[in-house]
C-alpha positions as semicolon CSV with decimal commas, in nm:
position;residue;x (nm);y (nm);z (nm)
1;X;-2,220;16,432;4,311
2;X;-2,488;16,132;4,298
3;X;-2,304;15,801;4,272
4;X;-2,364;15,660;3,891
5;X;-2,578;15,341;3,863
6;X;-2,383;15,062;3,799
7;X;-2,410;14,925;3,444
8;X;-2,558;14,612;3,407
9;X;-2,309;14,363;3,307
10;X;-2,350;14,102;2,985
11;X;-2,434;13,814;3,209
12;X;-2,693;14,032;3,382
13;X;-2,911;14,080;3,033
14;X;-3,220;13,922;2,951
15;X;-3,179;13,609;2,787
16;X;-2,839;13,603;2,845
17;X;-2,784;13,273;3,050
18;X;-2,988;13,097;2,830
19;X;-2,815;13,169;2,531
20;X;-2,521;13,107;2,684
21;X;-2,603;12,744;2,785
22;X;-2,731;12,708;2,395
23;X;-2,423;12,731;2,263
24;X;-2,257;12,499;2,538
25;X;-2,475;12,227;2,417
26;X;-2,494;12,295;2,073
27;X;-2,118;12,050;1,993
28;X;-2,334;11,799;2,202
29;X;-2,602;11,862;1,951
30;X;-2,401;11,837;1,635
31;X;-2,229;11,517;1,759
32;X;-2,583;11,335;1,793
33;X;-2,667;11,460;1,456
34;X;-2,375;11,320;1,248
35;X;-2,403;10,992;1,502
36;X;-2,768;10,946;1,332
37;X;-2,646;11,071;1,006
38;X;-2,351;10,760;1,024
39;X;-2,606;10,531;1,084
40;X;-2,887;10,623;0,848
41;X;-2,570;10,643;0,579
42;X;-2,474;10,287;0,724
43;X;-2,769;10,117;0,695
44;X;-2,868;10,273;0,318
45;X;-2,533;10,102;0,243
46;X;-2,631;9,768;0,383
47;X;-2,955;9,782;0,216
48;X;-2,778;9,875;-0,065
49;X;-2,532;9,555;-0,046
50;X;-2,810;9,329;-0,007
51;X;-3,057;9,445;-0,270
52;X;-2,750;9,535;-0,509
53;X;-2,578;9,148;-0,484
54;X;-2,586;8,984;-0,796
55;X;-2,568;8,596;-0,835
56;X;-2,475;8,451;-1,204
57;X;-2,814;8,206;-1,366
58;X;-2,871;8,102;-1,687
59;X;-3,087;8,243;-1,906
60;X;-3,189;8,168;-2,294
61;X;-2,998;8,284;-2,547
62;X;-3,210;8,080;-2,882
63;X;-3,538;7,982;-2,889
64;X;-3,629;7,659;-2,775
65;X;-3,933;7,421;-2,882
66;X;-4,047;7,255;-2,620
67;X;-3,987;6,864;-2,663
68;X;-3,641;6,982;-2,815
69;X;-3,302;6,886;-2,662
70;X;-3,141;7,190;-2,494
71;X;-2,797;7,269;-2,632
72;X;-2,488;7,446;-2,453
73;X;-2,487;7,682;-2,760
74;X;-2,909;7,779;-2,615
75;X;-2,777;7,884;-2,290
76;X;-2,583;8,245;-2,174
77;X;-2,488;8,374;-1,866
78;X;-2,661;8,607;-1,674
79;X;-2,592;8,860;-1,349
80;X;-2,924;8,931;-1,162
81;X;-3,038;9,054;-0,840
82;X;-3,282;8,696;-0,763
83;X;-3,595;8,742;-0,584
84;X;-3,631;8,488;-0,341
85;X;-3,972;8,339;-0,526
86;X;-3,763;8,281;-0,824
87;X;-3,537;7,975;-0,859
88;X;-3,379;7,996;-1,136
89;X;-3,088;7,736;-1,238
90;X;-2,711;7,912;-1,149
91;X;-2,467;7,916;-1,401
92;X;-2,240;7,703;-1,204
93;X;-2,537;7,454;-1,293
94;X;-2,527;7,459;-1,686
95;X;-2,393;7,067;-1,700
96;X;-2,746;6,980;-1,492
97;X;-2,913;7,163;-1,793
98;X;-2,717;7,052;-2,109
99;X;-2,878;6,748;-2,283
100;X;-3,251;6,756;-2,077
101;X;-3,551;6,852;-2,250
102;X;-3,761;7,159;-2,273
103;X;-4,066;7,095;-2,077
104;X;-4,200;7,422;-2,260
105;X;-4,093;7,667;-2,507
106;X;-3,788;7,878;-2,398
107;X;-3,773;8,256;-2,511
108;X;-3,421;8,449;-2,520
109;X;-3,376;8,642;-2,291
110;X;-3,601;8,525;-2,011
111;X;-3,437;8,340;-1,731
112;X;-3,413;7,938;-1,700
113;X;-3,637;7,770;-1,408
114;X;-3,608;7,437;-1,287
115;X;-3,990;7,395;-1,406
116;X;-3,881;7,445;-1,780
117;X;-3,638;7,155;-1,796
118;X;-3,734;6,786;-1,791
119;X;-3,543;6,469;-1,835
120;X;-3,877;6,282;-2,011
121;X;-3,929;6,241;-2,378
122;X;-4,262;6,412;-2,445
123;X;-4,394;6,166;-2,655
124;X;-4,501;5,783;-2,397
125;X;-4,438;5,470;-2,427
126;X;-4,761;5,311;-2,634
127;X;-4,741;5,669;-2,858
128;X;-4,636;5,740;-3,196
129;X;-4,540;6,110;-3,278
130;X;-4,702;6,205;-3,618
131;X;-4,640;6,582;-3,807
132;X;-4,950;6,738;-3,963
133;X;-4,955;6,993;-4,200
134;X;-5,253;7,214;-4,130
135;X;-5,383;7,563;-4,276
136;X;-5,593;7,800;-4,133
137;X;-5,874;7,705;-4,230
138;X;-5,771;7,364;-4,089
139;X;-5,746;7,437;-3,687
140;X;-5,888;7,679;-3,433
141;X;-5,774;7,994;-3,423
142;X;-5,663;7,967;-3,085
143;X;-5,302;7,956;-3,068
144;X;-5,224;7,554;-2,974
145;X;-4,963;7,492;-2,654
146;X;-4,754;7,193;-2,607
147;X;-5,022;6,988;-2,384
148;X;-5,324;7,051;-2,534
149;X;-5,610;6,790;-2,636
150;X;-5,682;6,755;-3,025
151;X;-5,930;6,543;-3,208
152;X;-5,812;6,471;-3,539
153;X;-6,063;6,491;-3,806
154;X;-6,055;6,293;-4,109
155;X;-6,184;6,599;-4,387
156;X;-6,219;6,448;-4,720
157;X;-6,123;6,712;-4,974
158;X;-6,365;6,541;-5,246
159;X;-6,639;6,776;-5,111
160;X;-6,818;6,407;-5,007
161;X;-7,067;6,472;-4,738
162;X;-7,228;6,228;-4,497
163;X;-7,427;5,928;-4,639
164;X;-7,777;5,870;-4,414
165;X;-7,906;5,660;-4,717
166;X;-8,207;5,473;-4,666
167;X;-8,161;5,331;-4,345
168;X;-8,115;5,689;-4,149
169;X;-7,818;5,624;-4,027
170;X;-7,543;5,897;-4,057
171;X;-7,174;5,806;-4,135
172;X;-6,934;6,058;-3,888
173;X;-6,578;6,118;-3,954
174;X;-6,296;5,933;-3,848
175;X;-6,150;6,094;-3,520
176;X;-5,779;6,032;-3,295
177;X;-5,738;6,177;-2,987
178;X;-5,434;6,318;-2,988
179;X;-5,166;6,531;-2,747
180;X;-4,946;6,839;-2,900
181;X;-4,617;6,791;-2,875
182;X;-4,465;7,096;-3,110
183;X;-4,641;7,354;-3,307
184;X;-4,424;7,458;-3,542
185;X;-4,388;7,842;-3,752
186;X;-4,629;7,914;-4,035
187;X;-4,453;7,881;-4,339
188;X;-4,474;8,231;-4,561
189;X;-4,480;8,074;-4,874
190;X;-4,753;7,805;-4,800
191;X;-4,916;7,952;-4,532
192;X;-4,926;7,574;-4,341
193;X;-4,816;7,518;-4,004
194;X;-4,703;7,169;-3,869
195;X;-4,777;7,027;-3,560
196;X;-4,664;6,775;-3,418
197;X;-4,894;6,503;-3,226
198;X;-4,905;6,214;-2,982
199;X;-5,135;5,948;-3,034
200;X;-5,189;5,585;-2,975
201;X;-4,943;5,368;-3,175
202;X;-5,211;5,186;-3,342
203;X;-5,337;5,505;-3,462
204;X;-5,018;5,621;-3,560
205;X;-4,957;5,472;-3,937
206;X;-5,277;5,576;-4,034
207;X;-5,276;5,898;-3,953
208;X;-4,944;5,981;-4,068
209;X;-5,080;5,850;-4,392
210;X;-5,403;6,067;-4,392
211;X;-5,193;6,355;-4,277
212;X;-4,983;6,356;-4,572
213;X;-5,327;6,380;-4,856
214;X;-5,381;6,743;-4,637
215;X;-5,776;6,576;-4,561
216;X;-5,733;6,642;-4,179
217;X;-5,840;6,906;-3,924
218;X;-5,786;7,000;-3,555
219;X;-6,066;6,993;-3,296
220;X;-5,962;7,125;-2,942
221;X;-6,092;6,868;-2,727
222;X;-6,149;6,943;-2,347
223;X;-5,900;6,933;-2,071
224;X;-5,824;6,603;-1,968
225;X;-5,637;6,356;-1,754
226;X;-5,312;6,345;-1,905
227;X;-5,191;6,012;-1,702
């Protein structure tokens, strides 16, 4: 009888090392992947940590006019995630914030910089602060800000109009330069709006006085040095 060919054994077929050696390394393999799983999971959770810390501010709970004395009672306590450009006052700060002035008008809700907050009265030594009642039809449509330059007009309401007479010469209206300090809400029922102004003291009386026959008008002068 002819001898039978020997069989080849498993570690004789094709491939058969290799995928042998595959599976030695594949714990290796796993290992390595849950090493760089750990530290992707690690450092999500640090980023997390940092970006998710909270630090307690202040922020505005009632409106504000700027000029106005800040109260505790305008003040709340807020948890945010701060942005290093922001500086905001912390809430461990509220007596540094009690009893200063708003430099300019504070809206709930929006956090309290160090910028909004002053310790000087808006209105200078040498300055009177005089309210004016004014209509529409009395100041520029342009909403007015704290700041601004003014010219107030003298407007006589007796529908008088500027006297050139004989001589050519032309009368002009009475004018104060003047700073806003407060613009107040329109009142619904008269439709008038105060604001309130800084001028010279020797202006002061007299204006007040013209103020209160309603024969005035705003002019927005151009910016200025406000020394």
């Amino acid at each position: 009888m002819g001898q039978v060919p020997a069989q080849p054994t498993q570690s004789h077929l094709p491939g058969a090392a290799v995928g042998f050696q595959a599976r030695r390394r594949r714990p290796g393999m796993y290992a390595l992947a849950v090493a760089l799983i750990a530290a992707g999971g690690g450092g999500g959770f640090l980023a997390y940590q940092a970006t998710g810390e909270r630090t307690p501010v202040l922020a505005v709970a009632h409106e504000v006019n700027a000029g106005d004395v800040i109260k505790d009672s305008d003040l709340v306590e807020a948890s945010v995630s701060l942005d290093p450009a922001l500086k905001p006052f912390r809430a461990a700060q509220r007596d540094q914030v009690v009893g200063k002035r708003a430099a300019v008008a504070l809206v709930p809700g929006a956090l309290l910089s160090r910028g909004q907050v002053t310790t000087r009265t808006l209105v200078k030594p040498g300055e009177q602060l005089v309210g004016i009642g004014l209509k529409a039809s009395q100041m520029p449509a342009t909403r007015l800000s704290p700041g601004d330059r003014v010219l107030v007009v003298s407007a006589p309401s007796d529908g008088t109009q500027t006297d050139t007479g004989t001589s050519g010469t032309e009368s002009t209206p009475k004018t104060v330069s003047a700073r806003v300090v407060r613009v107040g809400e329109k009142q619904q029922t008269t439709n008038e709006q105060v604001v309130d102004v800084a001028v010279p003291a020797e202006d002061g009386p007299r204006l007040a006085a013209q103020a209160a026959t309603g024969d005035v008008a705003l002019v927005v002068d151009a910016p200025g040095d406000d020394s």
